[in-house]
């Protein structure tokens, strides 16, 4: 699948933003006054920034409002609705903290659930796609959700929670890679079933429909970077989980000056963000769409 | 509405005969010709006369080689367009309701005024039947020439999809699969019409007729009585035998 930068940025940034919103909703931390303003601005910049980035890959972004209509069948529609409702609920919750120094606890819990729900709907957009066997399994929502929650814990400074959650997210990511690498083969879809000619003998793509390329090949048969996939996976995992976990462990050993602790925490967040970006790029670049089979490719 | 109808009054679709298709691409051209100037946005081309031409097509013809274990290889031309699936995954993923399946005849269409160009329906289609137009930024797909088949301004013989009308080999057939007596239902029953990627659970309406098993020249085949026949000479005799011996004695003759 073609790794569109807007979609990678969206799922990474808004995943982190909604993770932070969830922790704010749960009261971890529970800032008031100016502190609340800073925390909520950060969370909204990430979540809304990601959502805006996602509209860049639309052919007609001016019609985006129409996407709220089909929640009964479409995960993309559900995602849009869930995101807007989560942002509105958390805006009320944040405004009460900022203006009135009041924590409306049930509203925060609802907002947290909606924030996590938004990331779940994002994951389901990919999981539902049967034509991409690498995505069409339970490891996709597990990976999206654990990364969102771990990122939220890291960004909100819950060191004790962030360390085990980051390890859990790394395990989910590894599981997604292991299951995904065998998914196309296990799906049973081959050029033989695609053409229905398999019973006659070995089928080989002899001549493509056109000498040039087309939308299908550009969108679904993206092979650049696959040869470096293993190295990129190691880099992604190191940046996403390994370095942040070690950095956080340093910060709790004690005896470090406050400045250094803050620097380490900031480095851990930046590293995590870069690692997730790399993993998300691979999520698309490595995904094989079955339509490639018609072209003798994968 | 992007929920699928539970049933459709009719099931219009195509039968494509892989035995008859000669791979001339006439259906590709007539499809593009009709559909670029009728239903919806035109089908654009990028760099059409340049070094890297590409463009939007609703119908493309692949060619595959089958290599049986005990027969010569066979070439099969394979036209591919929207199969108007009963369980169309492209319809249910659409967030705006632009993609829909018609209750009256089962045709899957895109309402281009509602299409936001997110591309998710093309992701959901296993057959590559949907292409995003680079210029118009909306999703294009086969309409089964909905603007021909009901068009009373056309002579009756032209009221079928452009690809079917133009096919010089008669490899494409149009009809109603819900009627067991229709031409397409009969052809499917007689010739073992098949689904593409049945494991995807899309229940395609369009059917493909597999190529017929070919006769082949068996004169070169080894007879089962061959072991009882005289061995065939492998060494030259007579004049050729003399020539072989003489040339072998000359310098450079032994290899």
mmCIF file of N, CA, C and O in Angstrom, chain A residues 5 11 26 38 71 101 133 136-137 151 201 216 220:
data_model
loop_
_atom_site.group_PDB
_atom_site.id
_atom_site.type_symbol
_atom_site.label_atom_id
_atom_site.label_comp_id
_atom_site.label_asym_id
_atom_site.label_seq_id
_atom_site.Cartn_x
_atom_site.Cartn_y
_atom_site.Cartn_z
ATOM 1 N N UNK A 5 1.963 10.292 3.275
ATOM 2 C CA UNK A 5 2.473 10.995 4.469
ATOM 3 C C UNK A 5 1.360 11.567 5.335
ATOM 4 O O UNK A 5 1.455 11.542 6.572
ATOM 5 N N UNK A 11 -2.363 9.249 11.775
ATOM 6 C CA UNK A 11 -2.573 8.156 12.729
ATOM 7 C C UNK A 11 -1.556 8.231 13.866
ATOM 8 O O UNK A 11 -1.852 7.854 14.990
ATOM 9 N N UNK A 26 -8.934 10.952 32.669
ATOM 10 C CA UNK A 26 -8.898 10.099 33.861
ATOM 11 C C UNK A 26 -8.294 10.824 35.066
ATOM 12 O O UNK A 26 -8.135 10.241 36.137
ATOM 13 N N UNK A 38 -2.185 24.603 29.192
ATOM 14 C CA UNK A 38 -1.001 24.061 28.505
ATOM 15 C C UNK A 38 -1.235 22.598 28.101
ATOM 16 O O UNK A 38 -1.007 22.205 26.954
ATOM 17 N N UNK A 71 -22.575 6.235 9.517
ATOM 18 C CA UNK A 71 -22.020 5.548 10.675
ATOM 19 C C UNK A 71 -22.548 4.129 10.826
ATOM 20 O O UNK A 71 -21.948 3.289 11.470
ATOM 21 N N UNK A 101 -11.677 25.820 37.708
ATOM 22 C CA UNK A 101 -10.892 24.943 38.590
ATOM 23 C C UNK A 101 -11.724 23.760 39.084
ATOM 24 O O UNK A 101 -11.558 23.282 40.203
ATOM 25 N N UNK A 133 -4.505 -8.755 3.742
ATOM 26 C CA UNK A 133 -4.487 -9.744 4.830
ATOM 27 C C UNK A 133 -3.614 -9.326 6.013
ATOM 28 O O UNK A 133 -3.913 -9.671 7.156
ATOM 29 N N UNK A 136 -5.896 -7.448 8.247
ATOM 30 C CA UNK A 136 -7.201 -8.033 8.560
ATOM 31 C C UNK A 136 -7.094 -9.065 9.686
ATOM 32 O O UNK A 136 -7.430 -10.229 9.521
ATOM 33 N N UNK A 137 -6.579 -8.652 10.836
ATOM 34 C CA UNK A 137 -6.510 -9.555 11.992
ATOM 35 C C UNK A 137 -6.453 -8.730 13.276
ATOM 36 O O UNK A 137 -6.252 -7.515 13.250
ATOM 37 N N UNK A 151 1.591 5.813 24.565
ATOM 38 C CA UNK A 151 2.005 7.173 24.199
ATOM 39 C C UNK A 151 1.373 8.207 25.119
ATOM 40 O O UNK A 151 2.024 9.171 25.535
ATOM 41 N N UNK A 201 -3.442 -25.548 -14.269
ATOM 42 C CA UNK A 201 -1.985 -25.594 -14.216
ATOM 43 C C UNK A 201 -1.456 -24.360 -13.519
ATOM 44 O O UNK A 201 -2.229 -23.601 -12.922
ATOM 45 N N UNK A 216 -3.963 1.776 -9.700
ATOM 46 C CA UNK A 216 -3.948 0.573 -8.871
ATOM 47 C C UNK A 216 -2.529 0.210 -8.458
ATOM 48 O O UNK A 216 -2.271 -0.125 -7.301
ATOM 49 N N UNK A 220 -1.583 0.465 -4.622
ATOM 50 C CA UNK A 220 -1.643 -0.822 -3.920
ATOM 51 C C UNK A 220 -0.379 -1.670 -4.023
ATOM 52 O O UNK A 220 -0.234 -2.642 -3.309
#
